[in-house]
Coordinates of C-alpha atoms and ligand atoms in Angstrom, one line a residue:
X1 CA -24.2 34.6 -64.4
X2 CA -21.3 34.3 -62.0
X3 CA -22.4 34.9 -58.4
X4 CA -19.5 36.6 -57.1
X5 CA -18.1 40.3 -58.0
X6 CA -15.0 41.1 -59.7
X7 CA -12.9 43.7 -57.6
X8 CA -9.4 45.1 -57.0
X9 CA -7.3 43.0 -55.0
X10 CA -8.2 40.0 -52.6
X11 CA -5.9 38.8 -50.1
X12 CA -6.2 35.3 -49.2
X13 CA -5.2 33.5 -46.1
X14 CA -2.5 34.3 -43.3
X15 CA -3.4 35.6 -39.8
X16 CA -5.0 39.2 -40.0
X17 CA -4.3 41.6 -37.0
X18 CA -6.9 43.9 -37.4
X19 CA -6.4 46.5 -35.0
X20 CA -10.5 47.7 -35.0
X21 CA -12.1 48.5 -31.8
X22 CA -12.5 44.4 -30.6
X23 CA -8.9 43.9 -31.2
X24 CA -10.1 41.1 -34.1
X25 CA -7.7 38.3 -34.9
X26 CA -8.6 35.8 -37.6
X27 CA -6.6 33.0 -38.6
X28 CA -6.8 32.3 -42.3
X29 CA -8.2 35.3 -43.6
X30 CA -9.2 37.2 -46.2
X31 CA -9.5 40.9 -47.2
X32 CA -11.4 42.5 -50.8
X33 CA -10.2 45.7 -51.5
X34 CA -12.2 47.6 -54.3
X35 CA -11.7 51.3 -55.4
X36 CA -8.9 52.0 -52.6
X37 CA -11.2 50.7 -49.8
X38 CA -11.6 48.0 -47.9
X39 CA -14.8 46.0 -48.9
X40 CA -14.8 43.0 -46.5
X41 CA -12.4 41.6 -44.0
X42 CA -13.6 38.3 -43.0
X43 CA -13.0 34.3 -43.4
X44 CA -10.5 33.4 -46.3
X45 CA -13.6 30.9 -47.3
X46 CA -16.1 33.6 -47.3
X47 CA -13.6 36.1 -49.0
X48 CA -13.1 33.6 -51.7
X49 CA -16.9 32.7 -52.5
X50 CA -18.2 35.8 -53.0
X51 CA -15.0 37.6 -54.9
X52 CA -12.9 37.5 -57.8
X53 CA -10.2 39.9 -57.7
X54 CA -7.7 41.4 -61.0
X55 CA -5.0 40.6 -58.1
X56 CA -4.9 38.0 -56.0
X57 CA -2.0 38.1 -53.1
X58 CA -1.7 35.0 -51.5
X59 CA -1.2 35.3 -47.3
X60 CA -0.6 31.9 -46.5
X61 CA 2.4 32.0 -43.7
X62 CA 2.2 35.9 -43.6
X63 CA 0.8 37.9 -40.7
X64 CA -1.9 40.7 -42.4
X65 CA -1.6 44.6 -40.8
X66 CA -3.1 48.0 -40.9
X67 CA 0.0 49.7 -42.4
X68 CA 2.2 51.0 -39.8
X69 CA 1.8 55.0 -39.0
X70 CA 5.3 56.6 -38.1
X71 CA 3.5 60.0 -36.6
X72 CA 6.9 62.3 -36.8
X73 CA 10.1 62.1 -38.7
X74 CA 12.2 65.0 -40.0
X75 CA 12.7 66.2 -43.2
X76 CA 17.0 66.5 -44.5
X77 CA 17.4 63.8 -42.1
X78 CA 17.8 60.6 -44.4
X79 CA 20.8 62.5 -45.9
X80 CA 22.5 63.9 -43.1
X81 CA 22.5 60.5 -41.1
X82 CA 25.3 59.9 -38.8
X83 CA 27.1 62.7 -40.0
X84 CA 28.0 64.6 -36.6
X85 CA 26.5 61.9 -34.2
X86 CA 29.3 63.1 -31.5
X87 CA 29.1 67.1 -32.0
X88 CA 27.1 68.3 -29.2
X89 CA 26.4 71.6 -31.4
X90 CA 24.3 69.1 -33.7
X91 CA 21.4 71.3 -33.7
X92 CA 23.1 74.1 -35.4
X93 CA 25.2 72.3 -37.4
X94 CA 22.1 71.1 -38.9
X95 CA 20.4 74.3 -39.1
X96 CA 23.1 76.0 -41.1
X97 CA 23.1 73.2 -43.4
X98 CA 19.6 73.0 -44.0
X99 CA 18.7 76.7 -44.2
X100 CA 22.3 78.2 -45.8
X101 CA 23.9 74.8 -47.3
X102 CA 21.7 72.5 -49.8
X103 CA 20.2 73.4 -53.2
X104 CA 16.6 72.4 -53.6
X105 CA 17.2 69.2 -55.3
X106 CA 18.5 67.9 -51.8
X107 CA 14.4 68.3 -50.3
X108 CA 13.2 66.1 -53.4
X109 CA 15.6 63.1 -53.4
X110 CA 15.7 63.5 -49.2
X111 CA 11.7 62.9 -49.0
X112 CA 12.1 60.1 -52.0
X113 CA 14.8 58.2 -49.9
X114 CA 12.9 59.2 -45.9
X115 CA 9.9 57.5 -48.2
X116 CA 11.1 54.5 -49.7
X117 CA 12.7 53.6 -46.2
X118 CA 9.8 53.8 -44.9
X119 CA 8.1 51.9 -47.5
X120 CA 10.8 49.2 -47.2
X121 CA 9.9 48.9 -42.8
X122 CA 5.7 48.7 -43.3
X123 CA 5.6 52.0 -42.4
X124 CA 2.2 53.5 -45.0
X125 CA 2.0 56.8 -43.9
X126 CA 4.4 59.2 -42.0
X127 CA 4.4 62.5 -40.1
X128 CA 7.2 64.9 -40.9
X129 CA 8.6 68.0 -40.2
X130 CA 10.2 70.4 -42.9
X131 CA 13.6 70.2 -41.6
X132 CA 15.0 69.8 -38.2
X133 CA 17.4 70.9 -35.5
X134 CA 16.2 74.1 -33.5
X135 CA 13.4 74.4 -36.2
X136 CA 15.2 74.8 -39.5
X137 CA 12.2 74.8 -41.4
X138 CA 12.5 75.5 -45.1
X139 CA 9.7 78.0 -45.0
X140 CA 11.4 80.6 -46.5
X141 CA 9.5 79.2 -50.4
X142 CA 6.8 77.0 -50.8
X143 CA 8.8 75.6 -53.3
X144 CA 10.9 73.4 -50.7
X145 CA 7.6 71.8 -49.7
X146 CA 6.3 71.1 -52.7
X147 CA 9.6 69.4 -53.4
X148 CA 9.3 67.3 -50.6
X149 CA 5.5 66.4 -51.6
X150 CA 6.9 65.2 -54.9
X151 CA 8.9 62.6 -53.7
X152 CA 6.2 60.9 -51.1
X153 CA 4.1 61.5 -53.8
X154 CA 6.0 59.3 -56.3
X155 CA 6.8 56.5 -54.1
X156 CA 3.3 56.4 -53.4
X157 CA 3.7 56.6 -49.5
X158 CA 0.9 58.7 -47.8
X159 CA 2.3 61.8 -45.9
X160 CA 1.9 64.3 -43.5
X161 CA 4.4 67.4 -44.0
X162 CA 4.5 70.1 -41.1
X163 CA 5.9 73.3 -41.2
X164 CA 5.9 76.7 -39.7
X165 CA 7.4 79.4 -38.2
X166 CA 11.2 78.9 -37.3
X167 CA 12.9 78.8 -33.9
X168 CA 11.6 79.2 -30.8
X169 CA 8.8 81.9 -30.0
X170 CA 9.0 84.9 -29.6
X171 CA 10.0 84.1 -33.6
X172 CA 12.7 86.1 -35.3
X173 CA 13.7 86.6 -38.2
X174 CA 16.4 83.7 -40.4
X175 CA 18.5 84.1 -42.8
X176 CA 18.3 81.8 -45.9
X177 CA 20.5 80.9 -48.7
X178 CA 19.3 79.9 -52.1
X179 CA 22.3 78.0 -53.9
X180 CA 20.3 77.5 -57.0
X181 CA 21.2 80.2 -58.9
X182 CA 24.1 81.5 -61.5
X183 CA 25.4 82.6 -57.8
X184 CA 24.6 82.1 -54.4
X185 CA 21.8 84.7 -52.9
X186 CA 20.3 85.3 -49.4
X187 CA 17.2 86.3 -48.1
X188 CA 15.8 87.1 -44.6
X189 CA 12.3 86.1 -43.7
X190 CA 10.5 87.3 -40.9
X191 CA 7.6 85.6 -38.8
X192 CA 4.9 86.7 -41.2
X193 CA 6.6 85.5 -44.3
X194 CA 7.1 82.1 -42.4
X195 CA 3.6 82.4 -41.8
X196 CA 2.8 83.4 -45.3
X197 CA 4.5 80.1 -46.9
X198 CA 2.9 78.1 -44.2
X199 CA -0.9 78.9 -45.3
X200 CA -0.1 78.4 -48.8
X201 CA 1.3 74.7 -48.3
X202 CA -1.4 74.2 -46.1
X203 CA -4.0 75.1 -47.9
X204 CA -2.5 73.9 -51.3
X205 CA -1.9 69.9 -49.8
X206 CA -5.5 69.8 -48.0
X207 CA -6.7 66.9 -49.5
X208 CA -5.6 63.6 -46.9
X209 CA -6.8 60.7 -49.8
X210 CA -4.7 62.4 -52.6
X211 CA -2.1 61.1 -50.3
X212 CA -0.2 64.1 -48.6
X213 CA -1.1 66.8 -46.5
X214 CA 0.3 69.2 -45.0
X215 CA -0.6 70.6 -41.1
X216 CA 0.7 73.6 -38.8
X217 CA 3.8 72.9 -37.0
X218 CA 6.0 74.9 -34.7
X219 CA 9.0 73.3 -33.5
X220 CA 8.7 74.1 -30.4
X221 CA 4.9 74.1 -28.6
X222 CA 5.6 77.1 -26.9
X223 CA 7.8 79.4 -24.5
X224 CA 7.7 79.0 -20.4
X225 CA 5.4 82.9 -20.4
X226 CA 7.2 83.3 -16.9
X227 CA 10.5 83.5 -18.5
X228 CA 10.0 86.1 -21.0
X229 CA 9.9 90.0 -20.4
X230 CA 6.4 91.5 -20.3
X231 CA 7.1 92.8 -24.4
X232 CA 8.0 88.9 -25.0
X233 CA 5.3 87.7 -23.7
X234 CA 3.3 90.0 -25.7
X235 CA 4.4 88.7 -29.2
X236 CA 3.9 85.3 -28.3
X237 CA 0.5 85.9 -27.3
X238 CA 0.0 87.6 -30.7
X239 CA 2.2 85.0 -32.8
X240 CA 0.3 82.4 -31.0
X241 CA -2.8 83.3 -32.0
X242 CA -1.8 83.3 -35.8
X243 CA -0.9 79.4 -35.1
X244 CA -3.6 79.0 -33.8
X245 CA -6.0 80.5 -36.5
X246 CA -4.4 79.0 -39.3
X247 CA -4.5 75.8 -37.3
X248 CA -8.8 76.1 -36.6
X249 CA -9.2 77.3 -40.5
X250 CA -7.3 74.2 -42.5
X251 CA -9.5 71.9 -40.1
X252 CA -6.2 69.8 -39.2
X253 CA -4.5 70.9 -36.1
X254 CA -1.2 71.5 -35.1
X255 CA 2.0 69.1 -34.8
X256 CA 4.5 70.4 -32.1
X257 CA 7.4 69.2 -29.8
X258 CA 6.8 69.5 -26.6
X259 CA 7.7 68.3 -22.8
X260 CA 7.9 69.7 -19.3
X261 CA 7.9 72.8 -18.3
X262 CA 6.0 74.4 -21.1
X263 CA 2.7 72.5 -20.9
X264 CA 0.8 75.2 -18.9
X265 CA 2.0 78.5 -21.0
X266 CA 0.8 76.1 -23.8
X267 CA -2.7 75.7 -22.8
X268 CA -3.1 78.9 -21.8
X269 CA -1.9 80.1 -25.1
X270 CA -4.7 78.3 -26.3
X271 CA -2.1 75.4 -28.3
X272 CA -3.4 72.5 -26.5
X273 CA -6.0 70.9 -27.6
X274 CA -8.0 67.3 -29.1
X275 CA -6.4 68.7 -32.5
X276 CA -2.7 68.9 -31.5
X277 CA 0.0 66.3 -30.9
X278 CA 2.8 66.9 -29.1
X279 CA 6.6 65.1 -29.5
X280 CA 8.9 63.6 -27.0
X281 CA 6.9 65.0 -23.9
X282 CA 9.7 64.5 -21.6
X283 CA 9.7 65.5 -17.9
X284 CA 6.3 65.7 -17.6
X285 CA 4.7 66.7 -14.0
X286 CA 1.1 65.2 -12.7
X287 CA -0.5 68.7 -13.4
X288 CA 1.3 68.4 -17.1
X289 CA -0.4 64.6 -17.6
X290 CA -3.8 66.5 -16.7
X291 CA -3.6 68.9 -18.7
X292 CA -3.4 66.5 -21.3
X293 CA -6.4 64.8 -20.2
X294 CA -8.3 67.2 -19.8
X295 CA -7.6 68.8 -23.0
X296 CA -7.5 65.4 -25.2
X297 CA -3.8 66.4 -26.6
X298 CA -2.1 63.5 -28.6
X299 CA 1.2 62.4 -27.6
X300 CA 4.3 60.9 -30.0
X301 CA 6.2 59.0 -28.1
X302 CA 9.7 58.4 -30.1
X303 CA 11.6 56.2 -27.7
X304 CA 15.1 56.0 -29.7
X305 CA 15.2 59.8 -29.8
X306 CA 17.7 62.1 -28.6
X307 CA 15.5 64.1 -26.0
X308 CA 14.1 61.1 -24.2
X309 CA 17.5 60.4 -23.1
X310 CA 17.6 63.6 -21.0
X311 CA 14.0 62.8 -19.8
X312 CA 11.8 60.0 -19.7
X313 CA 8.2 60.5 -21.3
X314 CA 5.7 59.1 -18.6
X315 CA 4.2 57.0 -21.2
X316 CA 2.2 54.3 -18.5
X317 CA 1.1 57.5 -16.9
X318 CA -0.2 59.5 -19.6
X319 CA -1.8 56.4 -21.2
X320 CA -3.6 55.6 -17.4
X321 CA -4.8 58.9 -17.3
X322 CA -6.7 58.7 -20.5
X323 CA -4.2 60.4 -23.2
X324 CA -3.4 58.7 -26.1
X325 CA -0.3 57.9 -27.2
X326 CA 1.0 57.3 -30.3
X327 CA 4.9 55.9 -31.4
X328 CA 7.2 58.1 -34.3
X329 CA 11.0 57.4 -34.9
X330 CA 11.7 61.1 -35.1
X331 CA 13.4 60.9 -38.5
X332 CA 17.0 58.8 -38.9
X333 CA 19.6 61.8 -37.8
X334 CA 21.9 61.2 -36.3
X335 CA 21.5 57.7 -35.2
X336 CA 18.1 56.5 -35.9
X337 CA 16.1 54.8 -38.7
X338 CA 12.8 54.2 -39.9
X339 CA 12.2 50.8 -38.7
X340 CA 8.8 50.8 -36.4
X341 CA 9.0 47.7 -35.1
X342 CA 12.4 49.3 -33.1
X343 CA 10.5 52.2 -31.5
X344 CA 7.9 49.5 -30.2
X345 CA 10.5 47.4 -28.2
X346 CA 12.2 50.3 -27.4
X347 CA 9.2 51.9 -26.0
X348 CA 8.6 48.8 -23.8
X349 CA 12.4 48.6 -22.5
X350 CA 12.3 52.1 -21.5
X351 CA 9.1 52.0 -19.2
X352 CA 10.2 48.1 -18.1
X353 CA 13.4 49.4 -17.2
X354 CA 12.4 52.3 -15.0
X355 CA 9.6 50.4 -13.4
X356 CA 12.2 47.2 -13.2
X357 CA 8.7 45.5 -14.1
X358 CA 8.3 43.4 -17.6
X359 CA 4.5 44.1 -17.4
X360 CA 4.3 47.2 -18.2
X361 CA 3.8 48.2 -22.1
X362 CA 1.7 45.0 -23.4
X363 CA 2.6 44.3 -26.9
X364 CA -0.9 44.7 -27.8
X365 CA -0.9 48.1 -26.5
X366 CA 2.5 49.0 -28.4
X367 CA 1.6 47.7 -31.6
X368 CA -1.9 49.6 -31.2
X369 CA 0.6 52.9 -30.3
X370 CA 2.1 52.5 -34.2
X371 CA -1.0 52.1 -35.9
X372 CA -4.7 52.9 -34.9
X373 CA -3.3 55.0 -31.9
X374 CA -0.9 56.7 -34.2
X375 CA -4.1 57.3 -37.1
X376 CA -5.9 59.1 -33.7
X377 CA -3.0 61.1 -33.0
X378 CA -2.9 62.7 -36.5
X379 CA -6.5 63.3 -36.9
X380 CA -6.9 60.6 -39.7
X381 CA -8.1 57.6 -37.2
X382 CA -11.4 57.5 -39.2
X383 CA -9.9 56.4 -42.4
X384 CA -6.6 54.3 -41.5
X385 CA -5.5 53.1 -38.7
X386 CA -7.1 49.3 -38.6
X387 CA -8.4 46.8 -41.1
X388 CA -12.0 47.5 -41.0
X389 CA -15.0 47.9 -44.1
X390 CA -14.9 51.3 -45.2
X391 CA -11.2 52.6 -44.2
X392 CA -8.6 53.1 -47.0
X393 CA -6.7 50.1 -47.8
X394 CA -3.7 50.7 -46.2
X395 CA -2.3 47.2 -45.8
X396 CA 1.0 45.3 -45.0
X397 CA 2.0 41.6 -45.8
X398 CA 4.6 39.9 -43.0
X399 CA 6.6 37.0 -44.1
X400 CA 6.6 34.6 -40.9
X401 CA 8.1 31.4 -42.7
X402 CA 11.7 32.7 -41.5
X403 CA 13.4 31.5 -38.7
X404 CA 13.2 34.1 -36.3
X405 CA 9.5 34.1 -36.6
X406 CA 8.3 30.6 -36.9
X407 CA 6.8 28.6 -35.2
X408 CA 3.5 30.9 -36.3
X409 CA 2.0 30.9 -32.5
X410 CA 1.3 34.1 -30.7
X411 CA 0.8 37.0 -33.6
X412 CA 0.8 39.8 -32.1
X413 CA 3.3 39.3 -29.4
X414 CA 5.3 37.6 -32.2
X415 CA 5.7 40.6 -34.2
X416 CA 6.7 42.9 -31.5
X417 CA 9.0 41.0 -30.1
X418 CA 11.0 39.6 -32.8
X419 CA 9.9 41.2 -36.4
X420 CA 11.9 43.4 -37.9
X421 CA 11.0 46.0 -40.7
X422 CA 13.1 44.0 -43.4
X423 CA 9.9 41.2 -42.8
X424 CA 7.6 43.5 -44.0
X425 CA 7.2 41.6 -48.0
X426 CA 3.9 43.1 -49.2
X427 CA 2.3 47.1 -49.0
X428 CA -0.9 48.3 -50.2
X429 CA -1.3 52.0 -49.7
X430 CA -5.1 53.5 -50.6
X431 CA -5.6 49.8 -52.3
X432 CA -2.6 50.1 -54.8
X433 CA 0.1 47.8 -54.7
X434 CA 3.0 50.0 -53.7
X435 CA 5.4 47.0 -52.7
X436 CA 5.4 43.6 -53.7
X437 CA 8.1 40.8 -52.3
X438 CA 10.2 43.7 -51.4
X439 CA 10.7 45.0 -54.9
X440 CA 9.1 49.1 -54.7
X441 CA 6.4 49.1 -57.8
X442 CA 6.0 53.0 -58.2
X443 CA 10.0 54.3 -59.1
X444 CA 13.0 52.4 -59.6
X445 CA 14.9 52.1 -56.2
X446 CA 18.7 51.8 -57.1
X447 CA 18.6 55.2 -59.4
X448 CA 17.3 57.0 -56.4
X449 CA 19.5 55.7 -54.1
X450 CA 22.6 56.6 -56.2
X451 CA 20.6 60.2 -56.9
X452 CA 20.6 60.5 -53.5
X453 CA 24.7 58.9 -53.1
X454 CA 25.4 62.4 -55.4
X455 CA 23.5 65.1 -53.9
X456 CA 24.5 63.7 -50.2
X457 CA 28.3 63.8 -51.5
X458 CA 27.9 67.2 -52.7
X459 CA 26.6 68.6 -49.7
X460 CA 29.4 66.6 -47.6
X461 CA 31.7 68.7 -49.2
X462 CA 29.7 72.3 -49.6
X463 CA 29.3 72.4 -46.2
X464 CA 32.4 71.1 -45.3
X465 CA 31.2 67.8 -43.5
X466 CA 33.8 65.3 -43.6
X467 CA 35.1 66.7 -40.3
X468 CA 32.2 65.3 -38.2
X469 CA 32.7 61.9 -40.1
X470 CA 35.7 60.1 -39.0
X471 CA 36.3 58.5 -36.2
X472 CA 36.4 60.3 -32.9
X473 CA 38.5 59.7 -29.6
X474 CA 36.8 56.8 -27.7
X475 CA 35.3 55.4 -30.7
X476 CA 37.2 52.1 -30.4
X477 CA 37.9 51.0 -26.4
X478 CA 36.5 53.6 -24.0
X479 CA 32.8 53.5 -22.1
X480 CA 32.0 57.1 -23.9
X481 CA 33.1 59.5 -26.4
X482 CA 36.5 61.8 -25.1
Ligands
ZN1 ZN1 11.7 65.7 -33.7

């Protein structure tokens, strides 16, 4: 009789970063991973005595991670990057493209590509929205949803998918075109169909191990009340309350942009909360931080994002006050990408800048902010997050033996300061081997990417693009763009 167990996968040696609540670091490790769970994480000797695995990855030279969360992106993105990167009308360029201009084909190979990218950087599970701009949400059809659920689904990537009503509140009703057909057709949908689509998705994508779910989202958290008319204010209470509900019944919260100015109307609209996590969070005042506090909201910090160059988010604040904050990359449009391990030096220039202080923003701390901070933010910091017995086995495998990694002293700092997402070799995502020496297991990478080539080129030209993609005045010798 053989004394030790056969399981899954065992991963033997390399320097494990845990991430659980000591901070564990343990040089020549080893992790058993049985069923889509981790089983033991422990001593590479220990590991080895008491297991035999179908798979064994060796981690000699690698450094071993929870797999990196990314707690906000934006659907349509992948395809419309750097496209009209100078227009300062980008947000409704974008909304008339993704609500009038793409057929549904364009959701599905979008979330296929936005999901092997962020395969490719470490990154196991993300946070997105159904679209982007001012809230050019695709809510209009559950179909658009499902389409995007499909394509995480398939590259095996665990995902988050908000939607919700469109806009800004008081919510009106969009128009929509639907380019599928013999001929073009339109629809309008009001707040209540927006609503309508939302429940179904929600309730349809509930499950968080059968890899995506889907959460309330507005694009917006909510209206400053003291701007609106008395009648305004009275549909936002009302439309408000339907977020809300929906929100309490599906057990998983709301997902919102956010930042100063709006943080009071919020709360009392009864849309803050230990449930809700709130993007960019620019501008925020003392009496905004405590109101986080106080009411336990999340906050994603995405530090290479558009709005944070109008305001800073008070990130050393907030996080000395108690509220936790998490890291996203807010999708790749116009001029962003996927890669993590960007958003966590960019996080730490930003506060280390204003402060003209290089203490500020620890590595530890920022590489806690894209993992077990970013599992609390979504509500799912009970089963990812960290490398501990019991979580799912979300796991990634970093090549140090490469020059601008080695020597191997100094992990953690290490990673932060010098890894990129290309480094990332190895990804287990709920204990299956998603991607292995950089070569994506679950579809095959070079048809989707000229899938995607196709679709992207037809909607260059649809929507009549290639005007927002040459090359503008300034591009070459000035300080800005004419
Ligand atoms: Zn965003």
């Amino acid at each position: 009789m053989p004394r030790y167990i056969v399981i899954d996968i065992v991963i033997e040696g390399g320097t494990i970063v845990t991430m659980d609540d000591e901070r564990r670091i343990i040089h020549d490790g080893g992790i058993a991973i049985e069923k889509g769970a981790i089983l033991e994480v422990g001593n590479r000797d220990d590991i080895s005595a008491e297991y035999k695995a179908k798979r064994v990855l060796n981690a000699e030279k690698h450094a071993v991670l929870p797999g990196l969360i990314d707690t906000h992106g934006h659907s349509g993105h992948s395809m419309m990057k750097t496209i009209a990167e100078t227009v300062p009308g980008w947000g409704t360029m974008i909304e008339e493209v993704y609500l009038r201009g793409v057929k549904e084909e364009f959701w599905y190979i979008d979330s296929v590509l936005a999901s092997l990218e962020r395969l490719k950087f470490g990154v196991t599970t993300g946070a997105t929205f159904l679209g982007g701009g001012r809230g050019a949400y695709r809510t209009d059809d559950p179909k658009f949803a499902e389409l995007h659920m499909d394509g995480a689904r398939e590259v095996g990537i665990r995902e988050i998918l908000g939607l919700g009503p469109v806009g800004r509140a008081p919510y009106t009703p969009r128009e929509y075109h639907d380019l599928d057909g013999e001929k073009k057709t339109s629809r309008t949908v009001d707040f209540d169909g927006m609503m309508k689509t939302t429940r179904k998705i929600v309730e349809k994508y509930g499950d968080f191990n059968s890899l995506v779910t889907a959460r309330m989202t507005v694009s917006s958290i909510a209206p400053n009340l003291d701007d609106l008319s008395a009648e305004d204010q009275a549909i936002v209470r009302r439309q408000a309350k339907e977020i809300r509900a929906l929100a309490d019944e599906s057990g998983r919260g709301i997902m919102a942009h956010g930042g100063g100015g709006v943080i009071k109307s919020a709360k009392e609209l009864g849309l803050m909360g230990p449930d809700v996590m709130l993007i960019h969070c620019g501008g925020l005042t003392e009496e905004d931080i405590n109101i986080f506090a106080e009411t336990g909201t999340h906050v994603s910090h995405c530090p290479r994002a558009r709005a944070i160059m109008r305001r800073r988010c008070p990130v050393p604040e907030l996080i000395d006050a108690g509220v936790n904050v998490a890291l996203g990359t807010d999708g790749s449009a116009p001029d962003r990408t996927f890669d993590t391990f960007a958003d966590m030096r960019t996080a730490q220039t930003i506060q280390r800048h204003y402060f003209h202080d290089s203490s500020y923003m620890p590595p530890g701390k920022v590489l806690g902010m894209a993992t077990i901070d970013a599992a609390n933010a979504l509500g799912i910091g009970k089963e990812v997050g960290s490398l501990e017995v019991g979580k799912r086995a979300d796991v990634i495998l970093l090549n140090m033996n490469k020059p601008h990694l080695t020597p191997r002293f100094m992990i953690p700092q290490r990673i932060v300061y010098e890894a990129y997402g290309h480094d990332v070799e190895t990804s287990i995502i709920d204990g299956k081997i998603v991607m292995e020496n950089r070569v994506v297991k679950t579809i095959n990478e070079e048809r989707a990417l000229d899938h995607a080539q196709r679709v992207a080129e037809e909607v260059v030209e649809y929507n009549d693009l290639e005007k927002y993609m040459g090359l503008p005045e300034g591009f070459w010798r000035s300080s800005k763009y004419g």
